[in-house]
mmCIF file of C-alpha atoms in Angstrom:
data_model
loop_
_atom_site.group_PDB
_atom_site.id
_atom_site.type_symbol
_atom_site.label_atom_id
_atom_site.label_comp_id
_atom_site.label_asym_id
_atom_site.label_seq_id
_atom_site.Cartn_x
_atom_site.Cartn_y
_atom_site.Cartn_z
ATOM 1 C CA MET A 1 0.087 -0.434 -0.135
ATOM 2 C CA GLU A 2 2.292 2.610 0.614
ATOM 3 C CA LYS A 3 3.968 2.286 -2.364
ATOM 4 C CA GLY A 4 0.370 2.496 -4.203
ATOM 5 C CA ALA A 5 -1.596 -0.168 -4.308
ATOM 6 C CA VAL A 6 -5.513 -0.787 -4.230
ATOM 7 C CA VAL A 7 -7.269 -1.830 -1.762
ATOM 8 C CA VAL A 8 -9.443 -3.826 -2.891
ATOM 9 C CA ASP A 9 -11.846 -5.350 -0.267
ATOM 10 C CA ALA A 10 -14.849 -7.480 -1.536
ATOM 11 C CA SER A 11 -16.419 -8.589 1.233
ATOM 12 C CA GLU A 12 -20.246 -7.909 1.827
ATOM 13 C CA PRO A 13 -21.098 -4.072 2.432
ATOM 14 C CA ALA A 14 -22.211 -4.704 6.419
ATOM 15 C CA ALA A 15 -18.593 -6.774 7.035
ATOM 16 C CA PHE A 16 -16.807 -4.244 5.817
ATOM 17 C CA GLY A 17 -19.068 -1.743 7.730
ATOM 18 C CA GLY A 18 -17.414 -3.597 11.116
ATOM 19 C CA ALA A 19 -13.916 -3.125 9.910
ATOM 20 C CA HIS A 20 -11.285 -2.968 7.263
ATOM 21 C CA ILE A 21 -8.031 -1.697 6.430
ATOM 22 C CA LYS A 22 -7.871 2.723 5.573
ATOM 23 C CA GLY A 23 -8.027 3.138 2.550
ATOM 24 C CA ALA A 24 -9.890 0.563 0.930
ATOM 25 C CA TYR A 25 -12.424 0.272 -1.739
ATOM 26 C CA SER A 26 -16.116 -1.157 -0.766
ATOM 27 C CA ILE A 27 -16.485 -3.648 -3.728
ATOM 28 C CA TRP A 28 -18.651 -7.080 -2.881
ATOM 29 C CA LEU A 29 -17.307 -10.346 -4.626
ATOM 30 C CA GLY A 30 -19.886 -9.958 -7.036
ATOM 31 C CA GLY A 31 -19.821 -6.514 -7.887
ATOM 32 C CA LEU A 32 -16.453 -6.649 -9.258
ATOM 33 C CA PRO A 33 -17.006 -7.124 -12.792
ATOM 34 C CA VAL A 34 -19.034 -3.620 -13.156
ATOM 35 C CA PHE A 35 -17.165 -2.131 -9.911
ATOM 36 C CA ALA A 36 -13.943 -2.402 -9.841
ATOM 37 C CA GLY A 37 -13.545 0.238 -13.980
ATOM 38 C CA TRP A 38 -15.197 2.778 -11.966
ATOM 39 C CA VAL A 39 -13.184 3.688 -9.559
ATOM 40 C CA ILE A 40 -9.707 1.600 -10.290
ATOM 41 C CA PRO A 41 -6.628 2.887 -12.796
ATOM 42 C CA TYR A 42 -5.969 0.301 -14.795
ATOM 43 C CA ASN A 43 -1.840 1.322 -13.569
ATOM 44 C CA ARG A 44 -1.552 0.570 -10.260
ATOM 45 C CA THR A 45 -1.149 -2.535 -8.275
ATOM 46 C CA ILE A 46 -4.553 -4.187 -6.649
ATOM 47 C CA LEU A 47 -4.683 -6.205 -2.707
ATOM 48 C CA LEU A 48 -6.879 -7.999 -2.169
ATOM 49 C CA VAL A 49 -8.479 -7.817 0.519
ATOM 50 C CA LEU A 50 -11.580 -11.380 0.576
ATOM 51 C CA GLU A 51 -14.188 -12.816 3.419
ATOM 52 C CA ASP A 52 -12.987 -16.558 1.999
ATOM 53 C CA GLU A 53 -10.305 -17.268 0.691
ATOM 54 C CA CYS A 54 -12.582 -19.403 -0.900
ATOM 55 C CA HIS A 55 -13.305 -17.182 -3.501
ATOM 56 C CA LEU A 56 -10.548 -15.444 -3.900
ATOM 57 C CA GLU A 57 -10.712 -18.234 -7.816
ATOM 58 C CA ARG A 58 -13.929 -16.194 -8.729
ATOM 59 C CA ALA A 59 -12.058 -12.483 -7.435
ATOM 60 C CA VAL A 60 -9.690 -12.541 -9.329
ATOM 61 C CA SER A 61 -11.049 -13.852 -12.087
ATOM 62 C CA TYR A 62 -14.034 -10.919 -12.082
ATOM 63 C CA LEU A 63 -10.812 -8.705 -12.206
ATOM 64 C CA ARG A 64 -8.766 -10.251 -15.066
ATOM 65 C CA ARG A 65 -12.103 -10.358 -16.806
ATOM 66 C CA ALA A 66 -12.260 -6.165 -16.166
ATOM 67 C CA GLY A 67 -8.813 -5.420 -17.921
ATOM 68 C CA TYR A 68 -6.655 -5.658 -14.615
ATOM 69 C CA ASP A 69 -3.800 -7.636 -15.489
ATOM 70 C CA ASN A 70 -1.762 -6.874 -12.253
ATOM 71 C CA ILE A 71 -3.085 -8.414 -8.800
ATOM 72 C CA SER A 72 -0.807 -8.704 -6.655
ATOM 73 C CA GLY A 73 -2.158 -10.644 -4.219
ATOM 74 C CA TYR A 74 -4.910 -10.589 -1.298
ATOM 75 C CA LEU A 75 -4.529 -10.639 2.237
ATOM 76 C CA LYS A 76 -4.628 -14.311 4.429
ATOM 77 C CA GLY A 77 -6.828 -14.775 7.599
ATOM 78 C CA GLY A 78 -8.905 -11.094 5.951
ATOM 79 C CA THR A 79 -9.314 -8.839 7.851
ATOM 80 C CA GLU A 80 -9.730 -10.699 10.663
ATOM 81 C CA GLY A 81 -5.946 -12.028 10.736
ATOM 82 C CA TRP A 82 -5.350 -8.386 9.713
ATOM 83 C CA TYR A 83 -6.086 -7.188 12.739
ATOM 84 C CA ASN A 84 -5.578 -10.206 14.854
ATOM 85 C CA SER A 85 -1.894 -9.050 13.868
ATOM 86 C CA GLY A 86 -2.172 -5.276 15.411
ATOM 87 C CA PHE A 87 -2.708 -3.964 12.250
ATOM 88 C CA PRO A 88 -5.092 -0.729 12.292
ATOM 89 C CA THR A 89 -8.292 -0.861 10.771
ATOM 90 C CA GLU A 90 -11.394 1.806 10.242
ATOM 91 C CA HIS A 91 -14.875 1.622 10.103
ATOM 92 C CA LEU A 92 -17.784 2.864 8.226
ATOM 93 C CA GLU A 93 -21.016 3.695 10.365
ATOM 94 C CA LEU A 94 -23.799 1.730 9.483
ATOM 95 C CA LEU A 95 -27.502 2.959 9.485
ATOM 96 C CA SER A 96 -31.172 1.361 9.467
ATOM 97 C CA VAL A 97 -33.525 2.300 7.047
ATOM 98 C CA HIS A 98 -35.731 3.697 10.422
ATOM 99 C CA GLN A 99 -32.710 5.102 11.570
ATOM 100 C CA LEU A 100 -32.063 7.368 9.065
ATOM 101 C CA LYS A 101 -36.175 8.391 8.851
ATOM 102 C CA ALA A 102 -35.938 9.568 12.247
ATOM 103 C CA SER A 103 -32.504 11.927 11.448
ATOM 104 C CA ILE A 104 -34.691 13.225 9.044
ATOM 105 C CA ASP A 105 -37.216 13.366 10.530
ATOM 106 C CA ARG A 106 -35.909 15.104 13.478
ATOM 107 C CA GLY A 107 -34.370 17.926 11.436
ATOM 108 C CA GLU A 108 -30.865 16.771 11.746
ATOM 109 C CA GLU A 109 -27.766 18.108 9.498
ATOM 110 C CA MET A 110 -27.270 15.333 6.940
ATOM 111 C CA VAL A 111 -26.799 15.033 3.125
ATOM 112 C CA VAL A 112 -29.183 11.841 2.231
ATOM 113 C CA LEU A 113 -26.674 10.907 -1.573
ATOM 114 C CA ASP A 114 -28.662 8.253 -3.851
ATOM 115 C CA ALA A 115 -25.612 6.470 -6.223
ATOM 116 C CA ARG A 116 -28.265 5.118 -7.855
ATOM 117 C CA GLY A 117 -28.233 5.026 -11.338
ATOM 118 C CA GLN A 118 -30.077 8.020 -13.129
ATOM 119 C CA GLN A 119 -32.902 5.323 -14.227
ATOM 120 C CA GLU A 120 -33.205 4.134 -10.309
ATOM 121 C CA TRP A 121 -33.424 7.523 -9.113
ATOM 122 C CA ASP A 122 -35.895 8.817 -11.751
ATOM 123 C CA SER A 123 -38.163 6.477 -10.041
ATOM 124 C CA GLY A 124 -38.080 6.916 -7.368
ATOM 125 C CA HIS A 125 -36.263 8.598 -4.519
ATOM 126 C CA ILE A 126 -35.718 10.256 -0.847
ATOM 127 C CA ALA A 127 -36.529 13.782 -1.152
ATOM 128 C CA GLY A 128 -34.450 16.089 -0.281
ATOM 129 C CA SER A 129 -31.646 13.247 -1.286
ATOM 130 C CA LEU A 130 -28.534 14.424 -3.755
ATOM 131 C CA HIS A 131 -27.772 11.791 -6.171
ATOM 132 C CA VAL A 132 -24.528 11.822 -8.101
ATOM 133 C CA TYR A 133 -23.749 8.278 -9.581
ATOM 134 C CA VAL A 134 -22.075 5.858 -7.346
ATOM 135 C CA GLY A 135 -18.846 5.500 -10.487
ATOM 136 C CA ASP A 136 -18.501 9.375 -11.091
ATOM 137 C CA LEU A 137 -18.370 9.908 -7.442
ATOM 138 C CA GLU A 138 -14.678 10.486 -7.390
ATOM 139 C CA GLN A 139 -14.499 13.187 -9.674
ATOM 140 C CA GLU A 140 -17.935 14.460 -8.109
ATOM 141 C CA LEU A 141 -16.575 14.890 -4.533
ATOM 142 C CA ALA A 142 -17.003 18.789 -4.599
ATOM 143 C CA ARG A 143 -21.184 18.405 -4.988
ATOM 144 C CA VAL A 144 -21.127 16.461 -1.012
ATOM 145 C CA PRO A 145 -21.094 18.193 1.085
ATOM 146 C CA SER A 146 -17.863 16.781 4.130
ATOM 147 C CA ASN A 147 -19.115 19.116 6.183
ATOM 148 C CA LYS A 148 -21.469 17.399 7.769
ATOM 149 C CA PRO A 149 -22.963 13.501 7.666
ATOM 150 C CA VAL A 150 -23.380 11.634 4.872
ATOM 151 C CA ALA A 151 -25.735 9.131 4.980
ATOM 152 C CA VAL A 152 -25.276 6.889 1.464
ATOM 153 C CA ILE A 153 -27.718 4.971 -0.068
ATOM 154 C CA CYS A 154 -28.304 2.640 -3.315
ATOM 155 C CA SER A 155 -30.493 0.249 -4.558
ATOM 156 C CA VAL A 156 -29.887 -1.994 -1.218
ATOM 157 C CA GLY A 157 -26.587 -0.361 0.348
ATOM 158 C CA HIS A 158 -23.789 -2.738 -2.688
ATOM 159 C CA ARG A 159 -22.595 0.963 -3.869
ATOM 160 C CA ALA A 160 -23.663 3.053 -1.421
ATOM 161 C CA GLY A 161 -21.055 0.800 0.138
ATOM 162 C CA LEU A 162 -19.081 0.997 -2.208
ATOM 163 C CA GLY A 163 -19.462 5.354 -1.907
ATOM 164 C CA ALA A 164 -19.045 5.498 1.195
ATOM 165 C CA SER A 165 -15.670 3.306 0.988
ATOM 166 C CA ILE A 166 -15.001 6.553 -1.438
ATOM 167 C CA LEU A 167 -15.537 9.898 0.418
ATOM 168 C CA LEU A 168 -13.672 7.331 3.470
ATOM 169 C CA ARG A 169 -10.445 7.693 1.295
ATOM 170 C CA ALA A 170 -11.559 11.821 0.211
ATOM 171 C CA GLY A 171 -11.300 11.871 4.570
ATOM 172 C CA TYR A 172 -14.985 12.535 4.594
ATOM 173 C CA PRO A 173 -15.613 13.456 8.839
ATOM 174 C CA VAL A 174 -18.836 11.139 8.615
ATOM 175 C CA VAL A 175 -20.884 8.357 6.365
ATOM 176 C CA TYR A 176 -23.012 5.959 7.260
ATOM 177 C CA ASN A 177 -23.853 3.150 4.488
ATOM 178 C CA VAL A 178 -28.141 2.745 4.416
ATOM 179 C CA LEU A 179 -28.230 -1.083 5.008
ATOM 180 C CA GLY A 180 -30.828 -1.930 2.638
ATOM 181 C CA SER A 181 -30.958 1.314 1.063
ATOM 182 C CA VAL A 182 -34.279 2.326 -1.474
ATOM 183 C CA LYS A 183 -35.198 -1.240 -1.279
ATOM 184 C CA ALA A 184 -35.988 -1.322 2.715
ATOM 185 C CA TRP A 185 -37.504 2.346 2.662
ATOM 186 C CA ILE A 186 -39.720 0.957 0.487
ATOM 187 C CA ALA A 187 -40.212 -1.865 2.401
ATOM 188 C CA ALA A 188 -41.012 0.122 5.661
ATOM 189 C CA GLY A 189 -43.646 1.666 3.534
ATOM 190 C CA PHE A 190 -41.315 5.229 3.984
ATOM 191 C CA PRO A 191 -42.190 8.140 1.364
ATOM 192 C CA VAL A 192 -40.500 8.281 -2.103
ATOM 193 C CA VAL A 193 -41.008 11.299 -4.389
ATOM 194 C CA THR A 194 -40.836 10.244 -8.402
ATOM 195 C CA VAL A 195 -39.683 13.534 -11.091
#
């Protein structure tokens, strides 16, 4: 990492939230073929963190199909092996849709960042939320206030995890991933607005 390698944590969002290596991108295993290309430069070395070593072949296959040839290694023992060896971790705060709704209802200062695609956004989003597609987020960081907590949402929380990891990497002080995101929001009976 000190030599410029990119750490990609392929854990599920809740596991990434509990503990991860500082500066890692959160791209769940199933999202590697699509979302790695949005955020990882092709000229950088990749180091993988996996929930289970049995996922290694699949993760490498996904990345190679996406054009990544410089996969240098993986963290043996995963995140648990990292912190058991005494290395520092950070965490990503997780919110339920009920906690998010309660914060909004109390009028708390918070940015709700919707990281979904345009059609998803148009079909229904939380009133007052900010829309920046996760693939564009690193180039559009200036649109996201850093002086307020940011709660990132998507359809179910996977892309939100990636978006939240991008904000953490950029130094945003308070970032949340909303688990279940818009799907859970709607299932809980909370309102959305359409364009």
